[in-house]
Structure formats: structure tokens, C-alpha cells
CSV table of C-alpha atoms and ligand atoms in Angstrom, one decimal:
chain,number,residue,atom,x,y,z
A,176,MET,CA,0.1,0.3,-0.2
A,177,PRO,CA,1.2,3.6,-0.6
A,178,SER,CA,2.5,5.5,2.2
A,179,GLY,CA,1.0,8.2,3.1
A,180,LEU,CA,-2.3,7.3,2.7
A,181,ASN,CA,-4.2,9.5,4.5
A,182,VAL,CA,-8.7,8.7,5.0
A,183,VAL,CA,-11.0,11.5,5.5
A,184,ILE,CA,-14.5,10.5,6.7
A,185,LEU,CA,-16.6,13.3,6.2
A,186,ALA,CA,-19.2,12.7,9.0
A,187,ALA,CA,-20.6,15.9,9.9
A,188,GLY,CA,-24.1,16.5,8.3
A,189,GLN,CA,-27.3,16.8,10.2
A,190,GLY,CA,-29.5,13.8,8.2
A,191,LYS,CA,-32.9,15.5,8.8
A,192,ARG,CA,-34.5,13.3,7.7
A,193,MET,CA,-34.0,10.2,9.8
A,194,ARG,CA,-36.0,12.3,12.4
A,195,SER,CA,-33.8,10.9,14.9
A,196,ARG,CA,-31.5,11.8,18.5
A,197,VAL,CA,-29.2,9.9,17.3
A,198,PRO,CA,-26.3,11.6,14.5
A,199,LYS,CA,-27.2,9.7,11.6
A,200,VAL,CA,-23.6,8.3,11.4
A,201,LEU,CA,-23.9,6.0,14.4
A,202,GLN,CA,-27.8,4.6,13.3
A,203,PRO,CA,-27.2,1.1,13.0
A,204,LEU,CA,-26.5,-1.1,10.5
A,205,GLY,CA,-25.4,-5.0,11.0
A,206,GLY,CA,-26.2,-4.0,14.7
A,207,LYS,CA,-22.6,-1.7,14.8
A,208,ALA,CA,-22.6,1.6,13.4
A,209,LEU,CA,-23.2,3.2,9.8
A,210,ILE,CA,-19.9,4.8,10.4
A,211,GLU,CA,-18.1,1.7,11.8
A,212,HIS,CA,-18.4,-0.3,8.8
A,213,VAL,CA,-16.5,2.8,6.4
A,214,ILE,CA,-14.2,2.7,9.3
A,215,ALA,CA,-13.6,-1.0,9.5
A,216,ALA,CA,-13.6,-1.1,5.0
A,217,ALA,CA,-11.2,1.9,5.4
A,218,ARG,CA,-8.6,-0.6,7.9
A,219,THR,CA,-7.8,-3.0,5.2
A,220,LEU,CA,-5.8,0.3,3.2
A,221,LYS,CA,-3.9,0.4,6.8
A,222,PRO,CA,-3.9,4.3,6.3
A,223,ALA,CA,-1.6,5.8,7.8
A,224,SER,CA,-4.5,8.1,9.3
A,225,ILE,CA,-8.2,8.4,9.7
A,226,CYS,CA,-9.7,11.5,10.4
A,227,VAL,CA,-13.1,12.1,11.8
A,228,VAL,CA,-15.0,15.2,10.6
A,229,TYR,CA,-18.0,15.6,12.5
A,230,GLY,CA,-20.0,18.3,13.6
A,231,HIS,CA,-23.9,17.2,14.1
A,232,GLY,CA,-25.1,15.6,17.3
A,233,GLY,CA,-22.0,17.3,19.0
A,234,GLU,CA,-19.0,14.5,21.1
A,235,GLN,CA,-21.6,12.0,20.5
A,236,VAL,CA,-19.6,11.3,17.5
A,237,PRO,CA,-16.5,10.5,19.1
A,238,GLN,CA,-17.5,9.2,22.3
A,239,SER,CA,-19.1,6.2,20.8
A,240,LEU,CA,-15.8,5.7,18.4
A,241,ARG,CA,-13.3,3.6,20.1
A,242,THR,CA,-10.7,6.4,19.3
A,243,ASP,CA,-7.3,4.0,18.8
A,244,GLY,CA,-6.2,5.0,15.4
A,245,LEU,CA,-8.5,8.4,14.7
A,246,THR,CA,-8.6,12.0,15.0
A,247,PHE,CA,-11.6,13.0,15.2
A,248,VAL,CA,-12.0,17.1,13.7
A,249,LYS,CA,-15.5,19.5,14.2
A,250,GLN,CA,-16.6,21.3,11.3
A,251,GLN,CA,-18.7,24.1,12.7
A,252,PRO,CA,-20.6,25.8,11.1
A,253,GLN,CA,-21.8,22.5,7.8
A,254,LEU,CA,-20.3,24.6,5.2
A,255,GLY,CA,-20.5,21.9,2.6
A,256,THR,CA,-17.9,19.1,1.8
A,257,GLY,CA,-15.2,20.1,0.4
A,258,HIS,CA,-15.2,23.2,4.4
A,259,ALA,CA,-15.8,19.5,5.7
A,260,LEU,CA,-12.5,18.5,4.6
A,261,ALA,CA,-10.9,21.5,4.9
A,262,GLN,CA,-11.2,20.6,8.3
A,263,ALA,CA,-9.0,17.7,8.7
A,264,LEU,CA,-6.5,19.5,6.5
A,265,PRO,CA,-4.3,19.7,9.3
A,266,ARG,CA,-4.4,16.6,10.5
A,267,LEU,CA,-3.3,14.9,7.3
A,268,GLU,CA,0.4,13.4,6.6
A,269,ALA,CA,2.0,15.7,3.6
A,270,ALA,CA,2.7,12.5,1.4
A,271,GLY,CA,0.8,10.1,-0.8
A,272,LEU,CA,-3.0,10.4,-1.0
A,273,THR,CA,-6.3,11.4,0.9
A,274,LEU,CA,-8.7,9.4,0.8
A,275,VAL,CA,-12.4,10.7,1.3
A,276,LEU,CA,-15.3,8.4,2.2
A,277,TYR,CA,-18.6,9.1,3.6
A,278,GLY,CA,-19.4,8.3,6.8
A,279,ASP,CA,-23.4,7.3,5.5
A,280,VAL,CA,-22.0,4.7,2.8
A,281,PRO,CA,-21.7,1.9,4.8
A,282,LEU,CA,-21.4,-0.9,2.1
A,283,ILE,CA,-17.8,0.5,-0.1
A,284,GLY,CA,-15.8,-2.3,-0.7
A,285,GLU,CA,-12.7,-3.1,0.4
A,286,GLU,CA,-11.8,-3.8,-3.4
A,287,THR,CA,-13.2,-0.8,-4.6
A,288,LEU,CA,-11.1,1.4,-2.1
A,289,ALA,CA,-7.8,-1.4,-3.5
A,290,ALA,CA,-8.7,0.1,-6.9
A,291,MET,CA,-8.6,3.6,-6.2
A,292,ILE,CA,-5.7,4.3,-4.2
A,293,ALA,CA,-3.5,1.6,-6.5
A,294,GLY,CA,-2.9,4.1,-9.4
A,295,GLY,CA,-2.0,6.1,-6.1
A,296,GLY,CA,0.8,9.2,-8.1
A,297,ASP,CA,-0.5,12.4,-8.5
A,298,ARG,CA,-3.9,12.1,-10.0
A,299,LEU,CA,-7.3,12.4,-8.5
A,300,THR,CA,-9.5,9.5,-8.6
A,301,LEU,CA,-13.4,9.8,-8.5
A,302,LEU,CA,-15.8,7.4,-7.7
A,303,THR,CA,-18.7,7.1,-10.2
A,304,ALA,CA,-21.6,4.8,-10.5
A,305,GLU,CA,-24.0,4.1,-14.2
A,306,LEU,CA,-27.6,4.8,-12.2
A,307,ASP,CA,-31.1,4.6,-13.8
A,308,GLU,CA,-32.6,7.0,-11.3
A,309,PRO,CA,-29.6,9.4,-10.9
A,310,ALA,CA,-31.6,12.1,-9.6
A,311,GLY,CA,-30.9,13.3,-5.9
A,312,TYR,CA,-26.7,12.8,-6.9
A,313,GLY,CA,-23.9,14.8,-8.7
A,314,ARG,CA,-22.8,14.2,-12.1
A,315,ILE,CA,-20.1,13.4,-13.8
A,316,VAL,CA,-20.0,15.7,-17.6
A,317,ARG,CA,-17.7,14.7,-20.2
A,318,ASN,CA,-16.2,16.2,-23.0
A,319,ARG,CA,-16.9,15.3,-26.3
A,320,ARG,CA,-13.4,12.9,-26.1
A,321,GLY,CA,-14.5,11.0,-22.9
A,322,SER,CA,-12.5,13.1,-20.5
A,323,ILE,CA,-14.1,13.9,-17.5
A,324,THR,CA,-14.5,18.3,-17.6
A,325,SER,CA,-16.3,18.8,-14.3
A,326,ILE,CA,-19.3,17.4,-11.6
A,327,VAL,CA,-22.5,19.0,-11.4
A,328,GLU,CA,-24.7,19.7,-8.4
A,329,GLU,CA,-28.2,18.0,-9.1
A,330,LYS,CA,-28.9,21.5,-8.0
A,331,ASP,CA,-26.7,23.3,-9.9
A,332,ALA,CA,-27.8,20.9,-13.6
A,333,SER,CA,-29.6,21.4,-17.0
A,334,ALA,CA,-31.6,19.9,-17.7
A,335,THR,CA,-29.4,17.5,-20.6
A,336,GLU,CA,-27.0,17.6,-17.6
A,337,ARG,CA,-30.0,16.4,-15.4
A,338,GLY,CA,-30.2,13.2,-17.9
A,339,ILE,CA,-26.8,12.6,-17.5
A,340,ARG,CA,-26.7,8.3,-15.8
A,341,GLU,CA,-23.2,8.6,-14.2
A,342,ILE,CA,-23.4,10.1,-11.3
A,343,ASN,CA,-20.4,11.0,-8.3
A,344,SER,CA,-20.4,8.7,-5.2
A,345,GLY,CA,-18.5,11.0,-3.1
A,346,ILE,CA,-15.8,9.2,-2.9
A,347,MET,CA,-12.8,10.5,-4.2
A,348,ALA,CA,-8.7,9.9,-3.3
A,349,LEU,CA,-6.4,13.5,-3.7
A,350,PRO,CA,-3.3,14.4,-3.8
A,351,THR,CA,-2.6,15.7,-0.6
A,352,ALA,CA,0.2,17.9,-1.5
A,353,ARG,CA,-2.7,19.8,-3.8
A,354,LEU,CA,-5.4,20.1,-1.6
A,355,GLU,CA,-4.3,22.9,0.5
A,356,GLY,CA,-4.6,24.8,-2.9
A,357,TRP,CA,-7.6,24.0,-3.6
A,358,LEU,CA,-10.0,24.0,-1.2
A,359,ALA,CA,-8.6,27.4,-0.2
A,360,LYS,CA,-10.1,28.2,-4.5
A,361,LEU,CA,-13.4,26.7,-3.7
A,362,THR,CA,-16.2,29.3,-3.3
A,363,ASN,CA,-19.4,28.9,-2.6
A,364,ARG,CA,-21.5,31.0,-6.0
A,365,ASN,CA,-23.5,27.9,-6.2
A,366,ALA,CA,-27.2,27.2,-5.4
A,367,GLN,CA,-27.0,25.6,-2.3
A,368,ARG,CA,-23.7,28.3,-1.7
A,369,GLU,CA,-22.1,25.5,0.0
A,370,TYR,CA,-17.9,24.9,-1.0
A,371,TYR,CA,-18.4,21.9,-3.3
A,372,LEU,CA,-15.6,19.5,-3.0
A,373,THR,CA,-16.2,18.2,-6.5
A,374,ASP,CA,-15.4,21.4,-7.7
A,375,VAL,CA,-11.9,20.5,-7.4
A,376,VAL,CA,-12.0,18.7,-11.2
A,377,PRO,CA,-11.3,21.8,-12.9
A,378,LEU,CA,-9.1,22.6,-10.4
A,379,ALA,CA,-7.3,19.5,-11.2
A,380,LEU,CA,-7.2,19.6,-14.8
A,381,ALA,CA,-6.6,23.7,-15.0
A,382,ASP,CA,-3.2,22.0,-12.9
A,383,LYS,CA,-2.7,19.4,-15.7
A,384,VAL,CA,-3.1,16.8,-13.3
A,385,ALA,CA,-4.6,13.3,-14.7
A,386,VAL,CA,-8.8,12.6,-13.9
A,387,ALA,CA,-9.4,9.0,-13.6
A,388,THR,CA,-12.3,7.0,-12.3
A,389,VAL,CA,-13.0,3.9,-11.0
A,390,LYS,CA,-16.9,2.6,-11.4
A,391,ALA,CA,-18.3,1.0,-8.5
A,392,ALA,CA,-21.3,-1.5,-8.2
A,393,GLN,CA,-24.8,0.5,-7.7
A,394,TRP,CA,-24.9,-1.0,-4.7
A,395,GLU,CA,-21.5,0.0,-2.8
A,396,ILE,CA,-22.4,3.9,-3.4
A,397,LEU,CA,-25.6,3.7,-1.6
A,398,GLY,CA,-26.3,6.0,1.6
A,399,VAL,CA,-28.7,6.7,4.1
A,400,ASN,CA,-30.7,9.8,3.5
A,401,SER,CA,-34.3,8.1,6.3
A,402,LYS,CA,-35.5,5.6,8.2
A,403,GLN,CA,-35.9,4.1,4.6
A,404,GLN,CA,-33.1,4.2,3.1
A,405,LEU,CA,-31.7,2.5,6.3
A,406,ALA,CA,-33.9,-0.3,5.6
A,407,GLN,CA,-32.9,-0.9,2.5
A,408,LEU,CA,-29.0,-1.0,3.3
A,409,GLU,CA,-29.9,-3.3,6.2
A,410,ARG,CA,-31.8,-6.4,3.8
A,411,ILE,CA,-28.8,-5.7,1.1
A,412,TYR,CA,-26.3,-6.3,4.0
A,413,GLN,CA,-28.1,-9.7,5.4
A,414,GLY,CA,-28.4,-10.6,1.7
A,415,GLN,CA,-24.7,-10.5,1.2
A,416,GLN,CA,-24.3,-12.0,4.7
A,417,ALA,CA,-26.3,-14.3,3.8
A,418,VAL,CA,-24.6,-15.0,0.1
A,419,ARG,CA,-20.9,-15.6,2.2
A,420,LEU,CA,-22.8,-18.0,5.0
A,421,MET,CA,-24.2,-20.3,2.4
A,422,GLU,CA,-20.5,-20.4,0.2
A,423,ALA,CA,-19.0,-20.9,3.7
A,424,GLY,CA,-21.3,-23.9,2.8
A,425,VAL,CA,-23.8,-23.6,5.5
A,426,THR,CA,-27.9,-24.6,4.6
A,427,LEU,CA,-29.9,-21.7,5.7
A,428,ALA,CA,-33.6,-22.7,4.9
A,429,ASP,CA,-34.0,-19.0,4.0
A,430,PRO,CA,-31.0,-16.7,3.2
A,431,ALA,CA,-34.4,-13.8,3.1
A,432,ARG,CA,-34.5,-14.8,6.7
A,433,ILE,CA,-32.1,-14.6,8.9
A,434,ASP,CA,-30.4,-11.5,10.6
A,435,VAL,CA,-26.8,-11.7,11.4
A,436,ARG,CA,-25.5,-8.2,13.6
A,437,GLY,CA,-22.5,-9.2,14.4
A,438,SER,CA,-20.1,-11.6,13.2
A,439,LEU,CA,-21.2,-15.8,12.7
A,440,VAL,CA,-18.7,-18.1,12.5
A,441,CYS,CA,-19.7,-22.0,11.3
A,442,GLY,CA,-18.3,-25.0,11.1
A,443,ALA,CA,-19.2,-27.0,8.2
A,444,ASP,CA,-22.7,-28.7,7.6
A,445,VAL,CA,-24.1,-25.9,10.0
A,446,ARG,CA,-28.6,-26.0,9.2
A,447,ILE,CA,-30.4,-22.9,9.9
A,448,ASP,CA,-34.0,-22.3,9.6
A,449,VAL,CA,-35.9,-19.3,9.4
A,450,ASN,CA,-36.1,-16.9,11.2
A,451,CYS,CA,-33.0,-16.2,13.0
A,452,VAL,CA,-30.9,-13.9,14.7
A,453,PHE,CA,-27.5,-14.0,15.8
A,454,GLU,CA,-25.8,-10.8,17.6
A,455,GLY,CA,-22.4,-10.3,18.5
A,456,GLU,CA,-20.1,-12.8,17.9
A,457,VAL,CA,-21.7,-16.2,18.1
A,458,ARG,CA,-20.0,-19.2,17.0
A,459,LEU,CA,-21.2,-22.4,15.6
A,460,ALA,CA,-19.4,-25.7,16.0
A,461,ASP,CA,-19.8,-28.6,12.8
A,462,ARG,CA,-22.8,-30.2,12.3
A,463,VAL,CA,-25.3,-27.1,14.3
A,464,GLU,CA,-28.9,-27.4,14.0
A,465,ILE,CA,-31.0,-24.6,15.0
A,466,GLY,CA,-34.5,-24.6,14.1
A,467,ALA,CA,-36.9,-21.3,13.4
A,468,ASN,CA,-36.9,-18.3,15.3
A,469,CYS,CA,-34.5,-18.5,17.8
A,470,VAL,CA,-31.9,-15.8,18.8
A,471,LEU,CA,-28.6,-16.0,19.8
A,472,LYS,CA,-26.0,-13.3,21.3
A,473,ASP,CA,-22.5,-14.0,22.7
A,474,ALA,CA,-22.4,-17.6,22.1
A,475,ALA,CA,-20.0,-20.4,20.8
A,476,VAL,CA,-22.2,-24.3,20.6
A,477,GLY,CA,-20.4,-27.6,20.4
A,478,PRO,CA,-20.8,-29.5,17.5
A,479,GLY,CA,-23.9,-31.9,17.2
A,480,THR,CA,-25.9,-29.7,19.8
A,481,ARG,CA,-29.1,-28.9,18.5
A,482,ILE,CA,-31.7,-26.0,19.2
A,483,GLU,CA,-34.3,-26.3,18.9
A,484,PRO,CA,-37.0,-23.2,17.6
A,485,PHE,CA,-38.4,-20.1,19.6
A,486,THR,CA,-34.9,-20.8,21.9
A,487,SER,CA,-33.5,-17.9,22.8
A,488,VAL,CA,-29.1,-17.9,23.8
A,489,ASP,CA,-27.5,-15.0,25.1
A,490,GLY,CA,-24.2,-15.3,26.9
A,491,ALA,CA,-23.5,-18.9,27.4
A,492,LYS,CA,-21.0,-21.8,25.8
A,493,ILE,CA,-23.3,-25.0,24.6
A,494,GLY,CA,-21.1,-28.4,24.5
A,495,ALA,CA,-21.4,-30.7,21.8
A,496,ASN,CA,-24.2,-32.7,21.1
A,497,CYS,CA,-26.8,-30.7,23.6
A,498,ARG,CA,-30.8,-30.2,23.3
A,499,ILE,CA,-31.5,-27.0,23.8
A,500,GLY,CA,-35.2,-25.9,23.4
A,501,PRO,CA,-37.6,-25.5,22.3
A,502,TYR,CA,-38.8,-22.2,24.4
A,503,ALA,CA,-35.9,-22.3,26.4
A,504,ARG,CA,-33.9,-19.8,27.6
A,505,ILE,CA,-29.8,-19.8,28.8
A,506,ARG,CA,-28.6,-17.1,29.7
A,507,PRO,CA,-24.8,-14.8,30.5
A,508,GLU,CA,-22.8,-17.3,32.3
A,509,THR,CA,-24.4,-20.2,31.4
A,510,ARG,CA,-21.2,-23.0,30.5
A,511,LEU,CA,-23.4,-25.9,30.3
A,512,ALA,CA,-21.4,-29.5,29.4
A,513,GLU,CA,-22.1,-32.1,26.2
A,514,GLU,CA,-24.5,-34.2,26.2
A,515,VAL,CA,-26.9,-31.4,28.6
A,516,HIS,CA,-30.2,-31.3,27.1
A,517,ILE,CA,-32.3,-28.3,28.0
A,518,GLY,CA,-36.0,-28.1,27.7
A,519,ASN,CA,-38.9,-26.0,26.6
A,520,PHE,CA,-38.8,-23.0,28.9
A,521,VAL,CA,-36.5,-23.9,31.0
A,522,GLU,CA,-34.5,-20.6,32.3
A,523,VAL,CA,-30.7,-21.2,32.7
A,524,LYS,CA,-28.5,-18.3,34.2
A,525,ALA,CA,-24.5,-18.0,35.9
A,526,SER,CA,-25.4,-21.8,35.7
A,527,GLU,CA,-22.8,-24.9,35.3
A,528,ILE,CA,-24.2,-27.8,33.7
A,529,GLY,CA,-22.3,-30.7,33.3
A,530,ALA,CA,-22.6,-33.7,31.2
A,531,GLY,CA,-25.7,-35.7,30.5
A,532,SER,CA,-27.4,-33.7,32.4
A,533,LYS,CA,-31.1,-32.7,31.9
A,534,ALA,CA,-34.0,-30.1,32.6
A,535,ASN,CA,-36.4,-31.6,30.6
A,536,HIS,CA,-39.4,-28.9,31.6
A,537,LEU,CA,-41.0,-26.0,32.9
A,538,ALA,CA,-37.3,-25.2,35.9
A,539,TYR,CA,-35.1,-21.5,37.4
A,540,ILE,CA,-31.6,-22.8,37.7
A,541,GLY,CA,-29.5,-19.6,38.3
A,542,ASP,CA,-25.9,-19.5,40.0
A,543,ALA,CA,-25.9,-23.2,40.5
A,544,ALA,CA,-23.1,-26.0,39.5
A,545,VAL,CA,-25.0,-28.4,38.6
A,546,GLY,CA,-22.8,-32.5,38.2
A,547,ARG,CA,-23.2,-34.9,35.3
A,548,ASP,CA,-26.0,-37.0,34.9
A,549,VAL,CA,-28.5,-34.8,37.4
A,550,ASN,CA,-32.0,-35.0,36.6
A,551,VAL,CA,-34.0,-31.9,37.1
A,552,GLY,CA,-37.8,-32.4,37.8
A,553,ALA,CA,-40.5,-30.3,36.0
A,554,GLY,CA,-40.9,-27.3,37.9
A,555,THR,CA,-37.7,-27.6,40.0
A,556,ILE,CA,-37.2,-23.9,41.2
A,557,THR,CA,-33.4,-22.8,42.3
A,558,CYS,CA,-34.7,-20.3,44.5
A,559,ASN,CA,-30.9,-18.4,44.7
A,560,TYR,CA,-32.7,-14.6,45.6
A,561,ASP,CA,-33.4,-13.8,49.3
A,562,GLY,CA,-34.2,-10.2,48.2
A,563,GLY,CA,-30.9,-9.1,48.9
A,564,ALA,CA,-27.9,-11.6,47.8
A,565,LYS,CA,-27.0,-14.0,44.8
A,566,HIS,CA,-27.0,-17.4,46.8
A,567,ARG,CA,-25.3,-20.9,44.5
A,568,THR,CA,-27.2,-23.4,44.5
A,569,VAL,CA,-24.4,-27.1,44.0
A,570,ILE,CA,-26.3,-30.5,42.5
A,571,GLU,CA,-23.2,-33.2,42.7
A,572,ASP,CA,-23.1,-35.8,40.3
A,573,ASP,CA,-26.2,-38.5,39.6
A,574,VAL,CA,-28.7,-37.0,42.0
A,575,PHE,CA,-32.1,-37.2,40.9
A,576,ILE,CA,-34.1,-34.2,41.9
A,577,GLY,CA,-38.3,-35.0,42.3
A,578,SER,CA,-40.9,-32.2,40.3
A,579,ASP,CA,-41.9,-28.7,41.9
A,580,THR,CA,-38.3,-29.4,44.6
A,581,MET,CA,-37.6,-26.1,45.8
A,582,LEU,CA,-33.9,-25.3,46.6
A,583,VAL,CA,-33.4,-22.8,48.9
A,584,ALA,CA,-29.9,-21.5,47.6
A,585,PRO,CA,-27.5,-21.7,49.3
A,586,VAL,CA,-27.7,-25.6,49.3
A,587,ILE,CA,-25.8,-28.2,48.4
A,588,VAL,CA,-27.5,-31.1,46.7
A,589,ARG,CA,-25.1,-34.3,47.8
A,590,ARG,CA,-23.2,-36.9,45.1
A,591,GLY,CA,-26.4,-39.8,44.5
A,592,ALA,CA,-29.3,-38.3,46.1
A,593,THR,CA,-32.6,-37.9,45.6
A,594,ILE,CA,-34.7,-35.1,45.9
A,595,GLY,CA,-38.6,-36.2,46.2
A,596,ALA,CA,-41.5,-34.6,44.3
A,597,GLY,CA,-42.8,-30.8,45.7
A,598,SER,CA,-40.2,-31.4,48.1
A,599,THR,CA,-38.6,-27.1,49.8
A,600,ILE,CA,-34.9,-28.2,50.8
A,601,THR,CA,-33.3,-25.5,52.6
A,602,LYS,CA,-30.6,-27.8,54.4
A,603,GLU,CA,-27.3,-29.9,52.7
A,604,ALA,CA,-29.3,-33.3,51.3
A,605,PRO,CA,-27.0,-36.2,52.3
A,606,ALA,CA,-25.5,-38.6,49.4
A,607,GLY,CA,-26.9,-41.3,48.1
A,608,GLU,CA,-30.0,-40.8,50.9
A,609,LEU,CA,-33.6,-39.8,49.8
A,610,THR,CA,-35.1,-36.6,51.4
A,611,VAL,CA,-38.0,-35.3,50.8
A,612,ALA,CA,-39.4,-32.1,52.8
A,613,ARG,CA,-43.1,-31.6,52.3
A,614,ALA,CA,-46.2,-32.0,54.4
A,615,LYS,CA,-47.1,-35.7,55.2
A,616,GLN,CA,-50.4,-36.7,53.3
A,617,VAL,CA,-53.5,-37.4,55.6
A,618,THR,CA,-56.5,-38.8,54.8
A,619,VAL,CA,-59.3,-38.4,57.1
A,620,PRO,CA,-61.4,-41.0,57.4
A,621,GLY,CA,-65.9,-40.1,56.9
A,622,TRP,CA,-65.1,-36.6,55.9
A,623,LYS,CA,-68.2,-35.2,53.7
A,624,ARG,CA,-67.9,-32.3,51.8
A,625,PRO,CA,-70.3,-29.7,52.0
A,626,LYS,CA,-73.0,-30.1,50.3
A,627,LYS,CA,-74.5,-26.7,47.7
A,628,ALA,CA,-77.1,-25.4,49.5
A,629,VAL,CA,-80.5,-25.7,46.3
A,630,LYS,CA,-82.8,-22.7,45.6
A,631,GLY,CA,-86.6,-23.0,47.8
A,632,ASP,CA,-84.9,-25.5,50.2
A,633,GLU,CA,-84.4,-22.9,53.2
B,152,UD1,C1,-23.0,14.7,-2.0
B,152,UD1,C2,-21.5,15.4,-3.6
B,152,UD1,C3,-22.7,15.0,-4.9
B,152,UD1,C4,-22.9,13.6,-4.6
B,152,UD1,C5,-23.4,12.7,-3.3
B,152,UD1,C6,-23.3,11.5,-3.1
B,152,UD1,C7,-20.5,17.3,-3.3
B,152,UD1,C8,-20.6,19.1,-3.4
B,152,UD1,N1,-22.0,16.5,-3.5
B,152,UD1,O1,-24.4,15.1,-2.5
B,152,UD1,O2,-22.2,15.1,-5.9
B,152,UD1,O3,-23.6,12.6,-5.5
B,152,UD1,O4,-22.9,13.4,-2.5
B,152,UD1,O5,-24.0,11.0,-2.2
B,152,UD1,O6,-19.7,17.0,-2.9
B,152,UD1,N2,-20.5,16.7,4.9
B,152,UD1,C9,-20.1,16.8,5.9
B,152,UD1,N3,-20.1,18.6,6.1
B,152,UD1,C10,-20.5,19.6,5.4
B,152,UD1,C11,-21.7,18.1,4.0
B,152,UD1,C12,-21.2,16.9,4.1
B,152,UD1,O7,-19.6,15.9,6.5
B,152,UD1,O8,-20.1,19.8,5.2
B,152,UD1,C13,-21.3,15.3,4.4
B,152,UD1,C14,-21.9,14.2,5.5
B,152,UD1,O9,-22.4,14.5,6.5
B,152,UD1,C15,-21.8,13.4,4.2
B,152,UD1,C16,-21.4,14.0,2.8
B,152,UD1,O10,-20.7,14.5,3.4
B,152,UD1,O11,-21.4,11.8,4.7
B,152,UD1,C17,-22.1,13.8,1.9
B,152,UD1,O12,-23.6,15.3,2.3
B,152,UD1,P1,-24.2,15.5,1.8
B,152,UD1,O13,-24.6,16.5,1.9
B,152,UD1,O14,-25.2,14.3,1.4
B,152,UD1,O15,-23.9,15.7,0.2
B,152,UD1,P2,-25.0,15.8,-1.1
B,152,UD1,O16,-25.7,17.0,-1.6
B,152,UD1,O17,-25.8,14.4,-0.7
B,153,CA,CA1,-26.3,12.5,0.8
């Protein structure tokens, strides 16, 4: 890569049409801010510096971005794209190229950016695209020989110029040494009274600097100005994630019904049914199957495990060959060993569960250490909270917990113990024994149920 590459990301605009207090470039796409996609693409070029020009929304932009390797300059007021780039001038390394990106154009591809700077040297490179509906964009004006003469903004364009289908994406690479001179010459004598960066084209030509173009795919240069456009870009982005997964061998029941808001890494022969959402960092090992309507966040799932429909997993590590759900809720700091079964309406929080253990129906396991081959009956609850603090429940290997058991923590159930159904366990249950803690069943001989009064009997 050329030395001394500067990247400047323009992000000072208001984005009025978003109707949001959150600055436009911080709106999420695929679970991360629009501008973070741009920064990630820029980083692939290994630039000497990345400078973000912000303005609208105050300090929210610099505050919410990880600042390592980024510099920020405030543009106040916002007097146009040329004025925006001028604010960044003092932060730029003098040699090489300056690549201008837009914080609200998030799908820009790495290869396209690499092509923009590949020419290097003393030239102006514009990223353009051919659009069937060019309305709203600046148009690329060429002479009869096909050379670029200027960029004309829609609001300044003649009827003929508006007919031009080649548009300016706004992304361009400029020779840094020329910038100061060119930007000083920009004026705001135009329909919008703005300092247009696009006016550097005639200045470059006057300086005998070559003006080149790189053609982008239509989707790459799409910007976000409204919630509708944000939703359109989200679908394009999710479509790309689906393609990437299928290319890696993942079977998707429907590529149009999966959302990846973060990173999803899959092993071989993973199958994902419809309407699943993956957030944060999710890893699915070989042969994992995810049923319909599951949400997995920051989770690792071991090989051969099946997550049945309508299951929520958040912040958990699940071992090999487990069966989870349907309708299970696995919460943060949960560790499941291999061959664990967690069934319907079972909630597990901050607990380790050993190999081969089962909680198949209607249970709450929180702040617990559960051993191997334990059977937790339906309706079992670890009463971990006393209103002030959380306490731990320990259930050792080979324990059988009868249905509807309350385990009042802190409490220990020793190895091989059996707890009778309906027990409320408040003290240690000894190893290998049956412990029952419930009122004894009594039968009252001769008891008669009171009779209903019959009308007119009184
Ligand atoms: C600009 C281009 C136009 C191009 C279009 C592509 C100019 C004069 N026009 O027009 O040729 O087709 O983008 O979308 O460059 N920004 C600032 N400070 C400002 C003004 C803008 O940081 O003072 C930022 C915005 O946040 C945005 C980008 O620059 O990220 C483009 O601004 P926008 O107002 O959308 O430019 P357009 O008028 O659409
Ligand atoms: Ca725009």
C-alpha cells in the first residue's frame, strides 16, 4: 500500500430525514454503526491516519467510536463537503493520497477502495456509478472525447446535465500535496451556497493533474438519508451475510430470513432454519442445527448440538451434542457440558451444568453448579435470591431432583441423592439418600364435602 495514505471520513451532516436524536452515522446497520462499517473498510487499506469530520449531534460521534487510531475534527458550521475536508487538513500527512469517504455510505467494498488508491501518485480519482435513476446525485460531465470536465450538482444542473446517468459517489482520492491549494480556491457561488468538494475537478485539470474514475457497483455507493434507505441497506447487507454463509457451506432454509448483527462463524454442515437472529460474536461448530425463530447472542455452540425453535441464548457456551429448547432461555455466564438437555420453558442463568444432565421442562436454574448425569424434574426452582443477595446451589453428580422442588440457596445436594417431588430443600441433602421435605399426606376418614344449598330448600 502507498505510504502516507490519509483517510478522511465526512460525517458532519445532520441527516434531518432520519428524524432521530442519534446522529445519522451512529444509526445501526447489521448491529454496528454506519460509520463503523466505513472505518472497517478504511482499515483494510492500512492508512497512516483516519480522520473523522463530525459536527451534528455534538460529541456523540467521537464518544461512541473506539478512538484507537482515529482522529476527530469538528466542522461547525457545516458549509459543504469541500469545507469539511478543509477542516481535516492540519491532521493529514503531507505525502501521498487522501481518500475521502462518507460516514453514511456503509457498504463500500474493500476491493473498490483498493482500486481507488492503486494508481497512487499525482492524480484525482473519482468513484462513480451508472444509475438508471440518478436523481439527487452530482453528475459526471464529460467532453466529446470522453474526458471528465466537471461534476455538476443536481441543484445546479441544466436539463441536459440532469439526463446524465453517470453519477458522483462522493468518494474520491486526491493528491494530498495539492489539497491545501485547491480547497483554498473553492467558492460557495452555487445553488446551495456551499463549498463543494466536487469543484476540485476543474482545479485539477487546470493543474494538469489527471482525473481518473473507478466504477462502483450500484449498491456499494448507496447512502443513508432516511429510515427507508436504512432498511433497504440493511436488507442488502443481510443478503450479503447470507451469501457469505452459504459460500462457507452453511445450509440456510431461507437466505432472506436470517439476520446477522455481528459475526457468525460456522463449522461444517451447519443448518439454520428461518427467522433466526445472531448478535455479537456467535460460533457454531460442525453439524449444529438451529431451529426456527431462535435468537443467539455472544454464544458458542459445540458440535452436533441442536437448538430447537423459539430458543434464546445469550452469553453462553454450550457443549457438544446438546439438545436445547424448544422455548428455552439460556442466559449469560452459562456453561453447558456435552449431551446436556434443556427443554421447554427452562431458564438457565450463570450456571454450569455437567455432561449428560437434563432439565427437560419448566425449571429455573440460576447461580448453580450442576454435576454430571443429574435429572432436574419439572417445576424445579433454585431459589437463588433472598431479596438482598444471590446465593449458589450445588447439585453433585447423579442427583435426581423430583418435580416441583424448591432448592433454597445456599444449599448443596450431595452425589447420588434423590429429592422427593414437591420438596422445599433448605439444608444439605446427603449423598445417596432420599430426602423429602413436604407435608405428610393425610386422609381424613369419613369426611364429607359440604353440599351446595339448593334454591327453595331454606
Ligand atoms: C454529495 C456530492 C454529490 C454526490 C453525493 C453522493 C458534493 C458537493 N456533492 O452531495 O456530488 O453525488 O454527495 O451522495 O460533494 N458533509 C459534511 N459536512 C458538510 C456537508 C456534508 O461532513 O458540510 C458530509 C455528510 O455528512 C455526508 C457527506 O458529506 O456524509 C455528503 O453530504 P451530503 O449533504 O449528503 O452531500 P450531497 O449534497 O448529497
Ligand atoms: Ca447525500
